[in-house]
mmCIF file of C-alpha atoms in Angstrom:
data_model
loop_
_atom_site.group_PDB
_atom_site.id
_atom_site.type_symbol
_atom_site.label_atom_id
_atom_site.label_comp_id
_atom_site.label_asym_id
_atom_site.label_seq_id
_atom_site.Cartn_x
_atom_site.Cartn_y
_atom_site.Cartn_z
ATOM 1 C CA LYS V 3 -21.373 -35.278 -43.775
ATOM 2 C CA GLN V 4 -18.029 -34.472 -45.386
ATOM 3 C CA GLU V 5 -16.025 -37.470 -46.594
ATOM 4 C CA VAL V 6 -12.469 -37.375 -47.892
ATOM 5 C CA THR V 7 -11.042 -40.083 -50.112
ATOM 6 C CA GLN V 8 -7.440 -40.567 -51.143
ATOM 7 C CA ILE V 9 -6.405 -42.738 -54.034
ATOM 8 C CA PRO V 10 -4.236 -44.736 -54.285
ATOM 9 C CA ALA V 11 -3.827 -46.097 -50.766
ATOM 10 C CA ALA V 12 -0.208 -46.938 -51.546
ATOM 11 C CA LEU V 13 2.225 -45.967 -54.253
ATOM 12 C CA SER V 14 5.772 -47.085 -55.041
ATOM 13 C CA VAL V 15 7.951 -45.155 -57.483
ATOM 14 C CA PRO V 16 11.636 -45.134 -58.435
ATOM 15 C CA GLU V 17 13.737 -42.210 -57.265
ATOM 16 C CA GLY V 18 13.631 -39.196 -59.549
ATOM 17 C CA GLU V 19 10.110 -39.699 -60.853
ATOM 18 C CA ASN V 20 7.455 -37.020 -60.678
ATOM 19 C CA LEU V 21 4.225 -38.186 -59.059
ATOM 20 C CA VAL V 22 0.692 -37.075 -58.247
ATOM 21 C CA LEU V 23 -1.372 -37.924 -55.195
ATOM 22 C CA ASN V 24 -5.130 -37.495 -55.361
ATOM 23 C CA CYS V 25 -7.696 -36.313 -52.843
ATOM 24 C CA SER V 26 -11.446 -35.944 -53.315
ATOM 25 C CA PHE V 27 -14.105 -34.598 -50.978
ATOM 26 C CA THR V 28 -17.872 -34.897 -51.127
ATOM 27 C CA ASP V 29 -18.963 -31.430 -49.968
ATOM 28 C CA SER V 30 -17.458 -28.618 -52.028
ATOM 29 C CA ALA V 31 -18.348 -25.976 -49.410
ATOM 30 C CA ILE V 32 -14.918 -25.976 -47.781
ATOM 31 C CA TYR V 33 -12.905 -23.172 -46.219
ATOM 32 C CA ASN V 34 -9.505 -24.684 -46.877
ATOM 33 C CA LEU V 35 -7.613 -27.863 -47.604
ATOM 34 C CA GLN V 36 -4.310 -28.984 -46.146
ATOM 35 C CA TRP V 37 -1.806 -31.617 -47.144
ATOM 36 C CA PHE V 38 0.171 -33.270 -44.357
ATOM 37 C CA ARG V 39 3.015 -35.720 -44.191
ATOM 38 C CA GLN V 40 3.106 -38.448 -41.531
ATOM 39 C CA ASP V 41 6.257 -40.453 -40.828
ATOM 40 C CA PRO V 42 6.033 -43.768 -38.934
ATOM 41 C CA GLY V 43 5.735 -43.180 -35.206
ATOM 42 C CA LYS V 44 5.665 -39.428 -35.704
ATOM 43 C CA GLY V 45 3.054 -36.731 -35.750
ATOM 44 C CA LEU V 46 1.820 -34.871 -38.783
ATOM 45 C CA THR V 47 3.751 -32.142 -40.563
ATOM 46 C CA SER V 48 1.774 -29.568 -42.512
ATOM 47 C CA LEU V 49 3.052 -29.286 -46.085
ATOM 48 C CA LEU V 50 0.674 -26.923 -47.847
ATOM 49 C CA LEU V 51 -2.484 -25.025 -46.926
ATOM 50 C CA ILE V 52 -4.812 -23.897 -49.727
ATOM 51 C CA GLN V 53 -7.611 -21.459 -48.943
ATOM 52 C CA SER V 54 -10.921 -21.964 -50.745
ATOM 53 C CA SER V 55 -10.287 -18.879 -52.888
ATOM 54 C CA GLN V 56 -6.938 -20.196 -54.106
ATOM 55 C CA ARG V 57 -6.214 -22.605 -56.935
ATOM 56 C CA GLU V 58 -2.758 -23.784 -55.951
ATOM 57 C CA GLN V 59 0.139 -23.483 -53.531
ATOM 58 C CA THR V 60 3.789 -24.320 -54.052
ATOM 59 C CA SER V 61 6.606 -25.127 -51.667
ATOM 60 C CA GLY V 62 9.892 -26.327 -53.107
ATOM 61 C CA ARG V 63 9.288 -29.536 -55.041
ATOM 62 C CA LEU V 64 5.661 -29.691 -53.891
ATOM 63 C CA ASN V 65 2.678 -28.210 -55.663
ATOM 64 C CA ALA V 66 -0.893 -28.609 -54.468
ATOM 65 C CA SER V 67 -3.898 -27.690 -56.559
ATOM 66 C CA LEU V 68 -7.521 -27.255 -55.564
ATOM 67 C CA ASP V 69 -10.624 -27.531 -57.722
ATOM 68 C CA LYS V 70 -13.336 -26.788 -55.210
ATOM 69 C CA SER V 71 -16.259 -27.125 -57.604
ATOM 70 C CA SER V 72 -15.312 -30.669 -58.533
ATOM 71 C CA GLY V 73 -14.236 -31.597 -55.005
ATOM 72 C CA ARG V 74 -10.667 -32.479 -55.899
ATOM 73 C CA SER V 75 -7.124 -31.683 -54.919
ATOM 74 C CA THR V 76 -3.820 -33.043 -56.123
ATOM 75 C CA LEU V 77 -0.368 -33.010 -54.587
ATOM 76 C CA TYR V 78 2.399 -33.028 -57.164
ATOM 77 C CA ILE V 79 5.883 -34.065 -56.042
ATOM 78 C CA ALA V 80 8.691 -33.346 -58.486
ATOM 79 C CA ALA V 81 11.899 -35.338 -58.727
ATOM 80 C CA SER V 82 10.995 -37.691 -55.886
ATOM 81 C CA GLN V 83 13.642 -38.694 -53.337
ATOM 82 C CA PRO V 84 13.828 -41.603 -50.858
ATOM 83 C CA GLY V 85 13.341 -39.057 -48.078
ATOM 84 C CA ASP V 86 9.886 -38.327 -49.478
ATOM 85 C CA SER V 87 8.757 -41.797 -48.356
ATOM 86 C CA ALA V 88 5.916 -41.274 -45.893
ATOM 87 C CA THR V 89 2.137 -41.279 -45.664
ATOM 88 C CA TYR V 90 0.526 -38.191 -47.175
ATOM 89 C CA LEU V 91 -2.777 -37.047 -45.703
ATOM 90 C CA CYS V 92 -5.321 -34.663 -47.139
ATOM 91 C CA ALA V 93 -7.677 -32.785 -44.797
ATOM 92 C CA VAL V 94 -10.490 -30.320 -45.389
ATOM 93 C CA ASN V 95 -12.020 -27.710 -43.137
ATOM 94 C CA SER V 96 -15.688 -27.218 -43.829
ATOM 95 C CA GLY V 97 -15.933 -24.089 -41.702
ATOM 96 C CA ALA V 98 -19.420 -22.927 -40.797
ATOM 97 C CA GLY V 99 -18.220 -22.239 -37.275
ATOM 98 C CA SER V 100 -16.437 -25.548 -36.997
ATOM 99 C CA TYR V 101 -12.704 -25.926 -36.750
ATOM 100 C CA GLN V 102 -12.718 -29.614 -37.383
ATOM 101 C CA LEU V 103 -10.520 -31.071 -40.053
ATOM 102 C CA THR V 104 -11.876 -34.092 -41.922
ATOM 103 C CA PHE V 105 -9.032 -36.361 -42.975
ATOM 104 C CA GLY V 106 -8.603 -38.942 -45.662
ATOM 105 C CA LYS V 107 -6.927 -42.234 -44.792
ATOM 106 C CA GLY V 108 -3.781 -41.240 -46.646
ATOM 107 C CA THR V 109 -1.545 -42.455 -49.432
ATOM 108 C CA LYS V 110 1.558 -44.374 -48.348
ATOM 109 C CA LEU V 111 4.392 -43.385 -50.664
ATOM 110 C CA SER V 112 7.573 -45.390 -51.086
ATOM 111 C CA VAL V 113 10.382 -43.919 -53.188
ATOM 112 C CA ILE V 114 12.812 -46.637 -54.195
ATOM 113 C CA PRO V 115 16.495 -45.630 -54.504
ATOM 114 C CA GLY Y 18 8.552 -24.733 -26.783
ATOM 115 C CA ALA Y 19 9.611 -25.369 -30.345
ATOM 116 C CA GLY Y 20 6.721 -27.662 -31.117
ATOM 117 C CA VAL Y 21 3.672 -29.391 -29.692
ATOM 118 C CA SER Y 22 4.738 -31.748 -26.928
ATOM 119 C CA GLN Y 23 2.712 -34.748 -25.772
ATOM 120 C CA SER Y 24 3.144 -37.164 -22.897
ATOM 121 C CA PRO Y 25 3.302 -40.015 -22.346
ATOM 122 C CA SER Y 26 4.513 -41.075 -25.776
ATOM 123 C CA ASN Y 27 3.381 -44.630 -25.061
ATOM 124 C CA LYS Y 28 0.937 -45.998 -22.512
ATOM 125 C CA VAL Y 29 -0.235 -49.539 -21.915
ATOM 126 C CA THR Y 30 -3.144 -49.822 -19.519
ATOM 127 C CA GLU Y 31 -5.531 -52.469 -18.316
ATOM 128 C CA LYS Y 32 -9.146 -52.399 -19.379
ATOM 129 C CA GLY Y 33 -11.209 -50.448 -16.877
ATOM 130 C CA LYS Y 34 -8.402 -48.148 -15.717
ATOM 131 C CA ASP Y 35 -8.409 -44.387 -16.198
ATOM 132 C CA VAL Y 36 -5.717 -42.636 -18.252
ATOM 133 C CA GLU Y 37 -4.613 -39.035 -18.644
ATOM 134 C CA LEU Y 38 -2.870 -37.728 -21.726
ATOM 135 C CA ARG Y 39 -1.110 -34.382 -21.679
ATOM 136 C CA CYS Y 40 -0.497 -31.804 -24.380
ATOM 137 C CA ASP Y 41 1.747 -28.728 -24.308
ATOM 138 C CA PRO Y 42 0.923 -26.564 -27.323
ATOM 139 C CA ILE Y 43 3.245 -24.143 -29.057
ATOM 140 C CA SER Y 44 3.669 -21.043 -26.911
ATOM 141 C CA GLY Y 45 1.203 -18.340 -27.875
ATOM 142 C CA HIS Y 46 -1.157 -20.639 -29.747
ATOM 143 C CA THR Y 47 -4.669 -20.005 -28.501
ATOM 144 C CA ALA Y 48 -6.322 -22.848 -30.407
ATOM 145 C CA LEU Y 49 -5.790 -26.464 -29.377
ATOM 146 C CA TYR Y 50 -7.236 -29.644 -30.870
ATOM 147 C CA TRP Y 51 -7.356 -33.326 -29.980
ATOM 148 C CA TYR Y 52 -7.644 -36.016 -32.655
ATOM 149 C CA ARG Y 53 -7.636 -39.798 -32.490
ATOM 150 C CA GLN Y 54 -6.184 -42.196 -35.055
ATOM 151 C CA ARG Y 55 -7.072 -45.845 -34.808
ATOM 152 C CA LEU Y 56 -4.973 -48.405 -36.633
ATOM 153 C CA GLY Y 57 -5.628 -48.240 -40.363
ATOM 154 C CA GLN Y 58 -8.108 -45.406 -39.994
ATOM 155 C CA GLY Y 59 -8.102 -41.699 -40.700
ATOM 156 C CA LEU Y 60 -7.821 -39.108 -37.976
ATOM 157 C CA GLU Y 61 -11.011 -38.414 -36.037
ATOM 158 C CA PHE Y 62 -11.676 -35.027 -34.462
ATOM 159 C CA LEU Y 63 -12.358 -35.134 -30.723
ATOM 160 C CA ILE Y 64 -12.424 -31.604 -29.295
ATOM 161 C CA TYR Y 65 -11.358 -28.011 -30.008
ATOM 162 C CA PHE Y 66 -10.288 -25.408 -27.440
ATOM 163 C CA GLN Y 67 -10.136 -21.659 -27.940
ATOM 164 C CA GLY Y 68 -8.306 -20.381 -24.907
ATOM 165 C CA ASN Y 69 -9.608 -22.409 -21.972
ATOM 166 C CA SER Y 70 -13.064 -22.902 -23.458
ATOM 167 C CA ALA Y 71 -14.188 -25.787 -25.636
ATOM 168 C CA PRO Y 72 -16.678 -24.448 -28.187
ATOM 169 C CA ASP Y 73 -16.644 -27.727 -30.094
ATOM 170 C CA LYS Y 74 -16.531 -31.024 -28.247
ATOM 171 C CA SER Y 75 -18.751 -32.832 -30.719
ATOM 172 C CA GLY Y 76 -16.173 -35.522 -31.489
ATOM 173 C CA LEU Y 77 -15.841 -36.941 -27.974
ATOM 174 C CA PRO Y 78 -17.093 -40.522 -28.474
ATOM 175 C CA SER Y 79 -18.693 -41.049 -25.070
ATOM 176 C CA ASP Y 80 -19.037 -39.584 -21.598
ATOM 177 C CA ARG Y 81 -15.955 -41.581 -20.589
ATOM 178 C CA PHE Y 82 -13.920 -38.985 -22.494
ATOM 179 C CA SER Y 83 -13.278 -35.513 -21.122
ATOM 180 C CA ALA Y 84 -10.711 -32.775 -21.661
ATOM 181 C CA GLU Y 85 -9.703 -29.554 -20.035
ATOM 182 C CA ARG Y 86 -7.283 -26.759 -20.699
ATOM 183 C CA THR Y 87 -5.775 -24.371 -18.190
ATOM 184 C CA GLY Y 88 -3.808 -21.145 -18.455
ATOM 185 C CA GLU Y 89 -4.528 -21.111 -22.167
ATOM 186 C CA SER Y 90 -1.727 -23.611 -22.361
ATOM 187 C CA VAL Y 91 -1.595 -27.230 -21.202
ATOM 188 C CA SER Y 92 -4.469 -29.560 -22.003
ATOM 189 C CA THR Y 93 -5.321 -32.939 -20.503
ATOM 190 C CA LEU Y 94 -7.455 -35.583 -22.198
ATOM 191 C CA THR Y 95 -8.888 -38.071 -19.701
ATOM 192 C CA ILE Y 96 -10.359 -41.431 -20.600
ATOM 193 C CA GLN Y 97 -12.219 -43.174 -17.792
ATOM 194 C CA ARG Y 98 -12.837 -46.909 -17.554
ATOM 195 C CA THR Y 99 -10.801 -47.592 -20.687
ATOM 196 C CA GLN Y 100 -12.023 -50.118 -23.226
ATOM 197 C CA GLN Y 101 -10.070 -52.014 -25.869
ATOM 198 C CA GLU Y 102 -11.649 -49.903 -28.616
ATOM 199 C CA ASP Y 103 -9.955 -46.865 -27.052
ATOM 200 C CA SER Y 104 -6.601 -48.179 -28.273
ATOM 201 C CA ALA Y 105 -5.301 -45.582 -30.707
ATOM 202 C CA VAL Y 106 -2.848 -42.752 -31.181
ATOM 203 C CA TYR Y 107 -4.121 -39.574 -29.591
ATOM 204 C CA LEU Y 108 -2.800 -36.537 -31.405
ATOM 205 C CA CYS Y 109 -2.805 -33.001 -30.093
ATOM 206 C CA ALA Y 110 -2.440 -29.970 -32.334
ATOM 207 C CA SER Y 111 -2.355 -26.221 -31.951
ATOM 208 C CA SER Y 112 -2.649 -23.157 -34.135
ATOM 209 C CA LEU Y 113 -2.046 -19.460 -33.652
ATOM 210 C CA GLN Y 114 -5.741 -18.721 -33.540
ATOM 211 C CA GLY Y 115 -8.878 -20.711 -34.090
ATOM 212 C CA SER Y 116 -9.030 -19.491 -37.642
ATOM 213 C CA THR Y 117 -9.405 -21.533 -40.757
ATOM 214 C CA ARG Y 118 -6.540 -19.536 -42.238
ATOM 215 C CA ASN Y 119 -3.922 -20.745 -39.797
ATOM 216 C CA THR Y 120 -1.656 -23.716 -40.253
ATOM 217 C CA ILE Y 121 -2.194 -26.397 -37.654
ATOM 218 C CA TYR Y 122 0.806 -28.038 -35.966
ATOM 219 C CA PHE Y 123 0.627 -31.575 -34.580
ATOM 220 C CA GLY Y 124 2.507 -33.298 -31.798
ATOM 221 C CA GLU Y 125 3.948 -36.786 -32.176
ATOM 222 C CA GLY Y 126 1.034 -38.363 -30.373
ATOM 223 C CA SER Y 127 0.385 -40.552 -27.362
ATOM 224 C CA TRP Y 128 0.100 -44.212 -28.293
ATOM 225 C CA LEU Y 129 -2.488 -45.856 -26.048
ATOM 226 C CA THR Y 130 -2.895 -49.620 -25.832
ATOM 227 C CA VAL Y 131 -5.682 -51.063 -23.678
ATOM 228 C CA VAL Y 132 -5.157 -54.717 -22.790
#
């Protein structure tokens, strides 16, 4: 059974710092991996989708990498801003006819002005 | 619509009552998903629809839970005889197709509290 772990559970950084969020998964046979952002009382917003054949994806100040063989992904946020404060969730799709996403519990990020 | 819409946004119900949660996916999205998020926990998959059919309902926790979709659009998640452990945020999502290549879009959720 696929399990997704995100470390740390919470992170606080001063504004302007670059930071890395980590995600690991137990079964490397994945079809893709997505990073989401969740704001309090809100739904999830998809940030980046990495297919299993890709190594990284970039969107603005965000860069996500995928090392499928080692079961790891990182989300790099450059020049953090207070508006980046949210919970970041990692989710994997293990395919094989299933469309389920398996989620980690998230990393709660606070960017201090 | 512009995004996935869910109603009600909040629902408080007494233990033993039935509840219905509604989801309006993004227009044209054939794939629709329901997830549940309990306090302090990760999201749990409940059910996946492709069109009006549910090829994967493996995440429904018990026979008290059911879901349907009509017109390849609106979906309703029904919980019968609610229990306190059903308290959670129920999130609906949709994607253009049921393909692993498509980005999935979530609604803001229906917050259910069973007292």
